[in-house]
Short mmCIF file of C-alpha atoms and ligand atoms in Angstrom, two decimals:
data_model
loop_
_atom_site.label_atom_id
_atom_site.label_comp_id
_atom_site.label_asym_id
_atom_site.label_seq_id
_atom_site.Cartn_x
_atom_site.Cartn_y
_atom_site.Cartn_z
CA MET Z 1 70.99 103.83 96.54
CA LEU Z 2 74.31 105.38 97.83
CA PRO Z 3 76.66 102.49 97.34
CA GLY Z 4 75.48 102.61 93.28
CA ILE Z 5 76.38 106.28 93.36
CA TRP Z 6 79.68 105.77 95.29
CA LYS Z 7 80.63 103.16 92.69
CA ASP Z 8 79.65 105.40 89.87
CA PHE Z 9 81.61 108.55 91.24
CA LEU Z 10 84.57 106.24 91.66
CA THR Z 11 84.29 105.22 87.94
CA ILE Z 12 84.09 108.81 86.82
CA ALA Z 13 86.86 109.88 89.13
CA LYS Z 14 89.28 107.16 87.46
CA GLU Z 15 88.57 108.70 84.41
CA GLU Z 16 89.24 112.13 85.39
CA ALA Z 17 91.80 111.90 87.96
CA GLY Z 18 93.37 108.34 86.97
CA SER Z 19 93.38 105.08 88.70
CA ARG Z 20 96.21 106.05 91.13
CA VAL Z 21 94.22 108.69 92.78
CA VAL Z 22 91.26 106.84 93.11
CA GLU Z 23 93.23 103.69 94.58
CA THR Z 24 95.45 105.84 96.82
CA TRP Z 25 93.19 108.48 98.08
CA LEU Z 26 89.48 108.22 97.10
CA LYS Z 27 89.07 104.68 98.15
CA ALA Z 28 90.50 105.55 101.51
CA VAL Z 29 87.35 107.43 102.30
CA SER Z 30 83.79 106.38 102.30
CA LEU Z 31 80.54 107.93 101.68
CA TYR Z 32 79.19 108.22 105.22
CA ARG Z 33 75.62 109.61 104.64
CA TRP Z 34 73.65 111.57 102.48
CA ASP Z 35 71.15 114.05 103.72
CA PRO Z 36 68.75 115.08 101.07
CA GLU Z 37 67.11 117.71 102.94
CA THR Z 38 70.05 119.82 103.76
CA GLU Z 39 71.62 118.46 100.29
CA THR Z 40 74.97 117.70 102.30
CA ILE Z 41 77.12 114.56 101.95
CA TYR Z 42 79.17 113.39 104.61
CA ILE Z 43 82.57 111.60 103.70
CA GLU Z 44 84.38 109.94 106.16
CA ALA Z 45 88.27 109.65 105.91
CA PRO Z 46 90.44 107.21 108.26
CA ASN Z 47 92.05 110.20 109.61
CA ALA Z 48 92.76 113.81 109.37
CA PHE Z 49 95.83 113.57 107.05
CA VAL Z 50 93.81 111.84 104.52
CA LYS Z 51 90.89 114.25 104.77
CA GLU Z 52 93.01 116.96 104.37
CA TRP Z 53 94.67 115.71 101.41
CA ILE Z 54 91.36 114.94 99.80
CA GLN Z 55 89.72 117.97 100.87
CA SER Z 56 92.40 120.29 99.43
CA ARG Z 57 92.94 118.39 96.25
CA TYR Z 58 89.56 116.60 95.10
CA LYS Z 59 86.87 118.66 96.48
CA ASP Z 60 85.75 120.06 93.13
CA LEU Z 61 85.67 116.70 91.92
CA PHE Z 62 83.45 115.38 94.55
CA GLN Z 63 81.40 118.52 94.25
CA VAL Z 64 80.69 118.37 90.58
CA HIS Z 65 80.33 114.59 89.91
CA LEU Z 66 78.46 113.85 93.13
CA GLY Z 67 76.42 116.73 92.68
CA ARG Z 68 75.37 115.38 89.39
CA LEU Z 69 74.90 112.00 90.34
CA LEU Z 70 72.69 113.12 93.20
CA HIS Z 71 70.93 115.66 90.83
CA VAL Z 72 71.72 118.49 93.14
CA SER Z 73 73.37 121.99 92.00
CA GLY Z 74 74.72 123.23 95.16
CA LEU Z 75 75.91 120.17 97.03
CA LYS Z 76 77.42 120.83 100.19
CA LEU Z 77 80.43 118.51 101.37
CA ILE Z 78 81.47 117.70 104.94
CA PHE Z 79 84.60 115.52 105.34
CA PHE Z 80 85.44 114.26 108.76
CA ALA Z 81 88.08 112.16 110.05
CA GLY Z 82 86.38 109.01 111.48
CA SER Z 83 89.12 107.49 113.79
CA GLU Z 84 92.44 108.16 115.30
CA GLN Z 85 93.39 111.78 115.30
CA LYS Z 86 97.10 111.21 115.73
CA ILE Z 87 98.36 114.14 113.85
CA ALA Z 88 98.84 116.97 116.34
CA GLU Z 89 97.32 120.23 115.40
CA SER Z 90 100.82 121.94 114.97
CA THR Z 91 101.80 119.54 112.22
CA HIS Z 92 101.81 121.51 109.35
CA ILE Z 93 101.64 119.78 105.77
CA ILE Z 94 104.87 120.79 104.27
CA PRO Z 95 106.38 120.06 100.68
CA ALA Z 96 107.56 116.46 100.13
CA ARG Z 97 111.02 116.09 100.39
CA LYS Z 98 111.14 113.55 97.68
CA PRO Z 99 108.83 113.22 95.07
CA ILE Z 100 106.05 110.53 95.51
CA ALA Z 101 105.38 110.03 91.91
CA ALA Z 102 107.16 107.22 90.65
CA PRO Z 103 110.24 107.85 88.94
CA GLY Z 104 110.65 106.81 85.17
CA ILE Z 105 107.32 108.04 84.53
CA LYS Z 106 109.17 111.03 82.35
CA ASN Z 107 110.82 108.49 80.26
CA ALA Z 108 107.83 106.63 79.58
CA LEU Z 109 106.23 109.54 78.24
CA ALA Z 110 109.17 110.52 76.31
CA ARG Z 111 109.32 106.94 74.80
CA ARG Z 112 105.75 106.97 74.02
CA ALA Z 113 105.87 110.02 72.09
CA HIS Z 114 108.81 108.69 70.04
CA ASN Z 115 107.46 105.30 69.22
CA PRO Z 116 103.90 105.49 68.76
CA SER Z 117 103.87 101.84 67.56
CA THR Z 118 104.42 100.69 70.97
CA GLY Z 119 100.76 102.06 71.68
CA TYR Z 120 100.34 102.81 75.21
CA LEU Z 121 102.72 100.57 76.85
CA ASN Z 122 103.77 101.48 80.31
CA PRO Z 123 107.35 100.74 80.74
CA LEU Z 124 106.84 100.43 84.63
CA TYR Z 125 105.22 97.53 84.25
CA CYS Z 126 107.71 94.69 83.46
CA PHE Z 127 108.44 91.14 84.15
CA ASP Z 128 111.57 92.41 86.62
CA ASN Z 129 109.22 94.02 89.08
CA PHE Z 130 106.35 91.60 89.03
CA VAL Z 131 106.49 89.37 92.22
CA VAL Z 132 105.82 85.76 91.52
CA GLY Z 133 103.90 83.89 93.97
CA SER Z 134 101.87 80.77 93.82
CA ASN Z 135 98.81 82.79 93.21
CA ASN Z 136 100.08 84.07 89.71
CA SER Z 137 103.02 81.89 88.84
CA LEU Z 138 101.38 80.00 85.92
CA SER Z 139 100.22 83.21 84.45
CA TYR Z 140 103.90 84.66 84.86
CA ALA Z 141 105.37 81.71 83.10
CA ALA Z 142 103.03 81.80 80.25
CA ALA Z 143 103.53 85.34 79.80
CA LEU Z 144 107.36 85.08 79.87
CA ALA Z 145 107.03 82.38 77.47
CA VAL Z 146 104.88 84.34 75.11
CA ALA Z 147 106.90 87.18 75.41
CA GLN Z 148 109.98 84.99 74.39
CA ASP Z 149 108.43 83.22 71.41
CA PRO Z 150 105.43 85.14 70.35
CA GLY Z 151 102.58 83.59 68.11
CA LYS Z 152 103.93 80.01 68.51
CA LEU Z 153 103.34 78.58 71.90
CA TYR Z 154 100.37 79.89 73.44
CA ASN Z 155 97.99 81.93 71.04
CA PRO Z 156 96.03 83.56 72.28
CA LEU Z 157 96.89 83.65 75.90
CA PHE Z 158 93.93 84.41 78.12
CA ILE Z 159 94.77 85.70 81.57
CA TYR Z 160 91.80 86.08 84.00
CA GLY Z 161 91.39 87.10 87.56
CA GLY Z 162 89.83 89.39 89.71
CA SER Z 163 90.34 93.42 89.72
CA GLY Z 164 93.84 94.77 90.67
CA LEU Z 165 95.60 91.30 90.73
CA GLY Z 166 98.10 92.08 87.86
CA LYS Z 167 96.55 91.24 84.73
CA THR Z 168 97.35 94.61 83.10
CA HIS Z 169 100.77 94.51 84.49
CA LEU Z 170 101.58 91.21 82.75
CA MET Z 171 100.19 92.23 79.61
CA HIS Z 172 102.29 95.34 79.45
CA ALA Z 173 105.42 93.27 80.68
CA ILE Z 174 104.81 91.12 77.44
CA GLY Z 175 104.51 94.35 75.12
CA ASN Z 176 107.82 95.76 76.70
CA GLU Z 177 109.68 92.47 76.26
CA ILE Z 178 108.84 92.06 72.60
CA TYR Z 179 109.39 95.70 71.87
CA LYS Z 180 112.86 95.53 73.60
CA LYS Z 181 113.87 92.77 71.34
CA ASN Z 182 112.31 94.23 68.11
CA ASN Z 183 111.85 98.03 68.27
CA ASN Z 184 109.75 97.61 65.00
CA ALA Z 185 107.16 95.36 66.13
CA GLN Z 186 103.84 96.68 65.83
CA ILE Z 187 102.44 96.51 69.05
CA LEU Z 188 99.19 97.62 70.42
CA TYR Z 189 97.75 97.72 73.91
CA GLN Z 190 94.07 98.53 73.83
CA THR Z 191 91.43 98.44 76.42
CA THR Z 192 88.42 96.75 75.07
CA ASP Z 193 86.34 99.71 75.80
CA CYS Z 194 88.48 101.71 73.63
CA PHE Z 195 88.12 99.05 71.09
CA VAL Z 196 84.31 99.34 71.30
CA ASN Z 197 84.63 103.07 70.96
CA GLU Z 198 86.91 103.14 68.02
CA PHE Z 199 84.61 100.49 66.15
CA ILE Z 200 81.46 102.81 66.84
CA ASN Z 201 83.28 105.94 65.62
CA ALA Z 202 84.59 103.98 62.36
CA ILE Z 203 81.05 103.15 61.71
CA ARG Z 204 80.01 106.76 62.35
CA PHE Z 205 82.59 108.47 60.14
CA ASN Z 206 82.86 105.60 57.48
CA LYS Z 207 86.29 104.57 58.69
CA MET Z 208 85.81 100.91 58.71
CA HIS Z 209 88.33 99.89 56.51
CA ALA Z 210 91.02 101.89 58.04
CA PHE Z 211 89.96 100.54 61.28
CA GLN Z 212 90.34 96.93 60.36
CA GLN Z 213 93.42 97.63 58.64
CA ARG Z 214 95.11 99.05 61.66
CA TYR Z 215 94.35 95.99 63.68
CA ARG Z 216 95.11 93.46 61.03
CA ALA Z 217 98.66 95.00 60.54
CA LEU Z 218 99.68 94.18 64.20
CA ASP Z 219 102.32 91.85 65.36
CA LEU Z 220 101.14 91.90 68.78
CA LEU Z 221 97.69 92.77 70.03
CA LEU Z 222 97.01 93.16 73.87
CA LEU Z 223 93.23 93.61 74.24
CA ASP Z 224 92.47 94.35 78.13
CA ASP Z 225 89.24 93.52 79.83
CA VAL Z 226 87.77 91.54 77.16
CA GLN Z 227 84.82 90.95 79.35
CA PHE Z 228 83.30 94.29 78.17
CA ILE Z 229 82.83 93.06 74.55
CA SER Z 230 79.81 91.12 75.76
CA ASN Z 231 76.50 91.63 74.64
CA LYS Z 232 78.01 93.79 71.80
CA GLU Z 233 77.27 91.76 68.83
CA GLN Z 234 78.65 93.89 65.83
CA THR Z 235 81.93 94.54 67.74
CA GLN Z 236 82.30 90.70 68.40
CA GLU Z 237 81.82 90.31 64.63
CA VAL Z 238 84.27 92.54 63.48
CA PHE Z 239 86.56 91.34 66.34
CA PHE Z 240 86.03 87.56 65.12
CA HIS Z 241 87.67 88.51 61.72
CA ILE Z 242 90.40 90.60 63.10
CA PHE Z 243 91.32 87.62 65.17
CA ASN Z 244 91.31 84.98 62.64
CA VAL Z 245 93.51 87.36 60.41
CA LEU Z 246 96.04 87.83 63.07
CA HIS Z 247 95.85 84.32 64.43
CA ASP Z 248 96.34 82.91 60.76
CA ALA Z 249 99.45 84.86 60.38
CA GLN Z 250 100.63 83.63 63.84
CA LYS Z 251 100.43 87.09 65.33
CA GLN Z 252 100.41 86.90 69.06
CA ILE Z 253 97.08 87.94 70.90
CA VAL Z 254 96.88 88.35 74.77
CA PHE Z 255 93.49 88.89 76.53
CA THR Z 256 92.61 89.63 79.91
CA SER Z 257 89.43 89.41 81.83
CA ASP Z 258 87.87 89.17 84.99
CA LEU Z 259 85.85 86.15 84.02
CA PHE Z 260 86.78 82.88 82.52
CA PRO Z 261 85.57 82.83 78.59
CA ARG Z 262 82.78 80.50 79.52
CA GLN Z 263 81.22 83.19 82.16
CA ILE Z 264 81.18 85.93 79.98
CA GLN Z 265 77.71 86.59 78.99
CA GLY Z 266 76.40 87.38 75.89
CA LEU Z 267 79.44 86.16 73.95
CA ALA Z 268 79.03 84.44 70.50
CA GLU Z 269 80.13 81.08 70.74
CA ARG Z 270 82.58 80.88 67.94
CA LEU Z 271 84.51 83.78 69.53
CA ARG Z 272 84.25 82.19 72.94
CA SER Z 273 85.70 79.22 71.55
CA ARG Z 274 88.48 81.12 70.16
CA LEU Z 275 89.27 82.94 73.20
CA GLU Z 276 89.89 79.45 74.74
CA TRP Z 277 92.08 78.27 71.82
CA GLY Z 278 95.29 78.66 73.32
CA LEU Z 279 96.05 78.69 76.88
CA VAL Z 280 93.67 80.17 79.63
CA THR Z 281 95.50 80.84 82.98
CA ASP Z 282 94.23 82.57 85.99
CA ILE Z 283 95.63 84.77 88.74
CA GLN Z 284 94.30 84.37 92.38
CA LYS Z 285 94.75 86.90 95.42
CA PRO Z 286 98.32 86.81 96.62
CA GLN Z 287 98.91 84.97 100.02
CA LEU Z 288 100.48 86.96 103.02
CA GLU Z 289 103.98 86.09 102.05
CA THR Z 290 103.49 87.30 98.57
CA LYS Z 291 101.95 90.59 99.67
CA ILE Z 292 104.83 91.47 101.91
CA ALA Z 293 107.35 90.64 98.87
CA ILE Z 294 105.23 92.80 96.73
CA LEU Z 295 105.13 95.57 99.53
CA LYS Z 296 108.76 95.23 99.87
CA LYS Z 297 109.71 95.62 96.11
CA LYS Z 298 107.39 98.54 95.64
CA SER Z 299 109.31 100.18 98.60
CA ALA Z 300 112.49 99.92 97.26
CA PHE Z 301 111.00 101.06 94.02
CA HIS Z 302 109.94 104.43 95.74
CA GLY Z 303 113.56 104.59 97.58
CA GLU Z 304 112.50 103.48 100.68
CA ILE Z 305 112.98 100.40 103.19
CA ILE Z 306 110.15 99.28 105.32
CA ASP Z 307 110.56 96.94 108.30
CA ASP Z 308 109.12 93.46 108.22
CA GLU Z 309 106.69 94.27 110.84
CA ILE Z 310 105.13 97.05 108.95
CA ALA Z 311 105.23 95.32 105.90
CA GLU Z 312 103.39 92.46 107.57
CA TYR Z 313 100.73 94.83 109.08
CA ILE Z 314 100.10 96.55 105.82
CA ALA Z 315 99.64 93.00 104.22
CA ARG Z 316 97.17 91.73 106.87
CA HIS Z 317 95.47 94.92 106.78
CA VAL Z 318 94.69 95.06 102.93
CA ASP Z 319 93.12 91.62 101.94
CA SER Z 320 91.38 92.67 98.70
CA ASN Z 321 93.89 93.19 96.00
CA VAL Z 322 97.30 94.32 94.84
CA ARG Z 323 96.33 97.85 93.51
CA GLU Z 324 94.85 98.75 97.20
CA LEU Z 325 98.02 97.07 98.69
CA GLU Z 326 99.98 99.53 96.58
CA GLY Z 327 97.69 102.35 97.51
CA SER Z 328 98.14 101.98 101.05
CA LEU Z 329 101.79 101.82 100.89
CA VAL Z 330 101.98 105.27 98.91
CA ARG Z 331 99.62 106.81 101.32
CA ILE Z 332 101.87 105.60 104.11
CA PHE Z 333 104.69 107.15 102.41
CA ALA Z 334 103.14 110.35 101.59
CA PHE Z 335 102.14 110.60 105.28
CA SER Z 336 105.52 109.92 106.62
CA SER Z 337 107.29 112.46 104.03
CA LEU Z 338 104.84 115.08 104.27
CA THR Z 339 104.57 115.36 108.18
CA ARG Z 340 108.32 114.56 108.76
CA GLN Z 341 107.69 111.58 110.86
CA ALA Z 342 109.61 108.38 110.74
CA LEU Z 343 107.87 105.40 109.14
CA THR Z 344 106.85 103.34 112.21
CA LEU Z 345 104.13 100.73 112.73
CA ASP Z 346 102.23 103.17 114.86
CA LEU Z 347 102.20 105.58 111.91
CA ALA Z 348 101.10 102.73 109.50
CA LYS Z 349 98.38 102.14 111.85
CA THR Z 350 97.26 105.68 111.99
CA VAL Z 351 97.23 106.15 108.16
CA LEU Z 352 95.39 102.96 107.42
CA GLY Z 353 92.72 103.84 110.03
CA ASN Z 354 93.06 101.54 112.52
CA THR Z 355 89.26 101.52 113.13
CA SER Z 356 87.69 98.45 114.50
CA PRO Z 357 84.15 97.98 112.93
CA VAL Z 358 83.01 95.51 115.42
CA TYR Z 359 80.45 97.59 116.95
CA LYS Z 360 78.68 98.55 113.56
CA ASN Z 361 75.23 96.94 113.34
CA ASN Z 362 75.39 95.77 116.66
CA ASP Z 363 71.52 96.25 117.11
CA LYS Z 364 71.74 95.30 120.82
CA ILE Z 365 73.15 98.65 121.46
CA ASP Z 366 70.71 101.72 121.30
CA PHE Z 367 70.97 105.33 122.10
CA GLY Z 368 68.90 105.00 125.27
CA LYS Z 369 71.58 102.46 126.57
CA ILE Z 370 74.40 104.51 125.82
CA THR Z 371 73.00 107.85 127.23
CA SER Z 372 71.92 106.21 130.38
CA HIS Z 373 75.15 104.97 131.23
CA VAL Z 374 76.73 108.36 130.21
CA CYS Z 375 74.26 110.08 132.50
CA LYS Z 376 74.91 107.68 135.29
CA LEU Z 377 78.65 108.42 135.26
CA TYR Z 378 78.36 112.08 135.11
CA SER Z 379 75.35 112.44 137.30
CA TYR Z 380 72.99 114.09 134.71
CA SER Z 381 69.44 113.31 133.69
CA LEU Z 382 68.67 112.61 129.86
CA ALA Z 383 66.69 115.91 130.09
CA GLU Z 384 69.72 117.79 130.80
CA LEU Z 385 71.74 116.01 128.06
CA ARG Z 386 68.95 117.18 125.78
CA SER Z 387 68.82 120.57 126.89
CA SER Z 388 70.33 123.55 125.29
CA ASN Z 389 72.35 124.28 128.59
CA ARG Z 390 75.97 124.35 127.38
CA ALA Z 391 77.63 124.46 130.72
CA LYS Z 392 81.29 123.02 130.49
CA GLU Z 393 80.84 119.74 132.17
CA LEU Z 394 77.36 118.88 130.86
CA SER Z 395 78.64 119.77 127.15
CA PHE Z 396 81.49 117.32 127.54
CA ALA Z 397 79.15 114.75 128.85
CA ARG Z 398 76.95 115.33 125.81
CA GLN Z 399 80.01 115.19 123.64
CA ILE Z 400 80.96 111.68 125.30
CA ALA Z 401 77.67 110.46 124.52
CA MET Z 402 77.75 111.50 120.66
CA TYR Z 403 81.27 110.01 120.56
CA LEU Z 404 79.95 106.79 121.95
CA MET Z 405 76.62 106.76 119.72
CA LYS Z 406 78.53 107.35 116.62
CA LYS Z 407 81.27 104.96 117.56
CA MET Z 408 79.14 101.81 118.62
CA THR Z 409 76.10 102.11 116.43
CA ASP Z 410 75.97 102.65 112.68
CA ARG Z 411 73.14 105.12 113.11
CA SER Z 412 73.31 108.38 111.32
CA LEU Z 413 74.59 111.98 112.51
CA ARG Z 414 71.02 113.20 111.83
CA GLU Z 415 69.58 110.49 114.11
CA ILE Z 416 72.21 111.15 116.83
CA GLY Z 417 71.45 114.79 116.78
CA ALA Z 418 67.70 114.26 116.73
CA PHE Z 419 68.12 111.82 119.67
CA LEU Z 420 69.82 114.59 121.70
CA ARG Z 421 67.94 117.34 120.48
CA ARG Z 422 70.29 119.00 118.52
CA LYS Z 423 69.22 121.35 115.67
CA ASP Z 424 72.48 121.04 113.68
CA HIS Z 425 73.93 117.66 113.32
CA SER Z 426 77.48 118.65 112.47
CA THR Z 427 77.84 119.17 116.24
CA VAL Z 428 77.89 115.43 116.29
CA ILE Z 429 80.69 115.40 113.92
CA HIS Z 430 82.58 118.05 115.91
CA ALA Z 431 81.90 116.30 119.33
CA TYR Z 432 83.27 112.98 117.87
CA GLU Z 433 86.46 114.54 116.36
CA ARG Z 434 86.96 116.44 119.58
CA VAL Z 435 86.68 113.24 121.83
CA ALA Z 436 88.65 111.34 119.36
CA LYS Z 437 91.40 113.60 119.61
CA ILE Z 438 91.48 114.02 123.31
CA VAL Z 439 91.29 110.13 123.87
CA GLN Z 440 94.63 110.30 121.68
CA HIS Z 441 96.91 111.90 124.44
CA ASP Z 442 94.33 111.61 127.57
CA ALA Z 443 95.05 108.24 129.10
CA GLU Z 444 92.57 108.68 131.84
CA LEU Z 445 89.55 109.48 129.47
CA ARG Z 446 90.61 106.68 127.15
CA SER Z 447 90.10 104.12 130.18
CA THR Z 448 87.03 106.19 131.34
CA ILE Z 449 85.53 105.56 127.69
CA LYS Z 450 86.69 102.05 127.64
CA ALA Z 451 84.90 101.34 130.88
CA LEU Z 452 81.82 103.00 129.63
CA GLU Z 453 81.94 100.79 126.33
CA GLU Z 454 82.30 97.71 128.39
CA GLU Z 455 79.46 98.42 130.58
CA ILE Z 456 77.18 99.35 127.46
CA LEU Z 457 78.31 96.25 125.98
CA GLY Z 458 77.85 94.08 128.88
CA GLN Z 459 74.39 95.20 129.71
CA PRO Z 460 71.98 92.40 128.61
P1 ADP G 1 94.44 94.16 87.06
O1 ADP G 1 94.96 94.62 85.47
O2 ADP G 1 94.46 92.77 87.32
O3 ADP G 1 93.22 94.94 87.60
P2 ADP G 1 96.75 95.60 87.62
O4 ADP G 1 97.85 94.94 86.44
O5 ADP G 1 96.36 96.97 87.08
O6 ADP G 1 95.73 94.87 87.86
O7 ADP G 1 97.62 95.62 88.71
C1 ADP G 1 97.27 96.83 89.74
C2 ADP G 1 98.65 97.15 90.37
O8 ADP G 1 99.06 95.95 91.27
C3 ADP G 1 99.46 97.49 89.52
O9 ADP G 1 100.26 98.70 90.00
C4 ADP G 1 100.49 96.28 89.45
O10 ADP G 1 102.11 96.85 89.16
C5 ADP G 1 100.37 95.94 90.89
N1 ADP G 1 100.80 94.60 90.84
C6 ADP G 1 99.89 93.38 90.69
N2 ADP G 1 100.26 92.31 90.86
C7 ADP G 1 101.60 92.29 90.93
C8 ADP G 1 102.97 91.52 91.30
N3 ADP G 1 102.73 90.20 91.41
N4 ADP G 1 104.00 92.12 91.62
C9 ADP G 1 104.15 93.56 91.52
N5 ADP G 1 103.15 94.19 91.23
C10 ADP G 1 102.04 93.73 91.15
MG1 MG G 2 93.28 95.68 84.44
#
């Protein structure tokens, strides 16, 4: 149930806060656990910095929408940092020295306002700042060719590939390039979702004619994420006619999709064949070198230079897509700038949450095994660990046990709390955070814990 809710939440958050916020911050955290009894949701951040950032800016967003998705009105949220606690307590969050937001956005908005015919083109997405690698070179070349000679060579151009790999970027680049050459060109960038909504409204308000005219008058139509037209028969029907008019008049059409036309379910055959009429190209995940090149280019854009070593670390750490790669980079810059720390490899590791998920799901490790080793080391009995006695040393041993139980298993905080007879399982989070923090600067405890982990793992 939870993964579905989390996904829905991210979709809503994207609408509300924008995809940059989602990619940079919200995707850095995960929904650790939902406790329906206390109506509490536990959200795990890779470090205290991200935790603070999210807590101070997006708490309401979580509260409102997760609450709604979970059908509770007074949802309680507990944010906690799951791994290293590198930021010293004394580090205060201070205003950034330089803005983290991309420069040029102001211009973009100004230009958008003055030239409504450019639709919603984002001037930050251009060919110049698109890094070409073996994963995207064909799509890049095709997009460039289309921009130089629209309507002639590849019409339509259909770019497909996974999410966050640069399809929308290339699409805007085509629009920007054509606009640069001809300020009067009628260009429209539209997401397919919006197209469907516009169509529905046109029906509702009897504006079909105006709707169709608007599209038929275009010189360039950029229709993003066309897979969303699947199973929408009427929309497909109308679009089919728009397509024919534009294509006959040699007006350029560009589609993107996360699927190859044939893989899009519920697509009318005649429309499908038209999507494939021109050129179909794909974008794959970038390889390491390309990822590093992208990181360097994006850094330069932010007015920063990053070491090869750091770029490589990030590139290896983020495997999913370019959007997430960028999100990680922005997070690292934000961290370095706000805490006034130099951008070092260690800092990058801290920000990206150097957690090793190796222990998760290891079902050979159980609570009994962990507590018995902790008890042996500190000379306590399990009953003492479970007691309400809060003598300093006993408490500490108990916290070590909690820390290891959380770290080495993927059992819930509640289960850990229940095993140790704690009434309130938020003590488990506090214990975990406290030990994680001490481990940071206390080499002796670090090696004690390492030895404990090895013993626990080593036992048959
Ligand atoms: P998609 O539409 O495929 O989901 P986007 O075009 O939105 O992906 O790209 C996600 C982010 O990654 C954007 O900020 C984009 O600028 C960036 N990006 C993707 N590929 C590249 C690339 N090859 N060079 C530079 N930036 C890229
Ligand atoms: Mg896109």
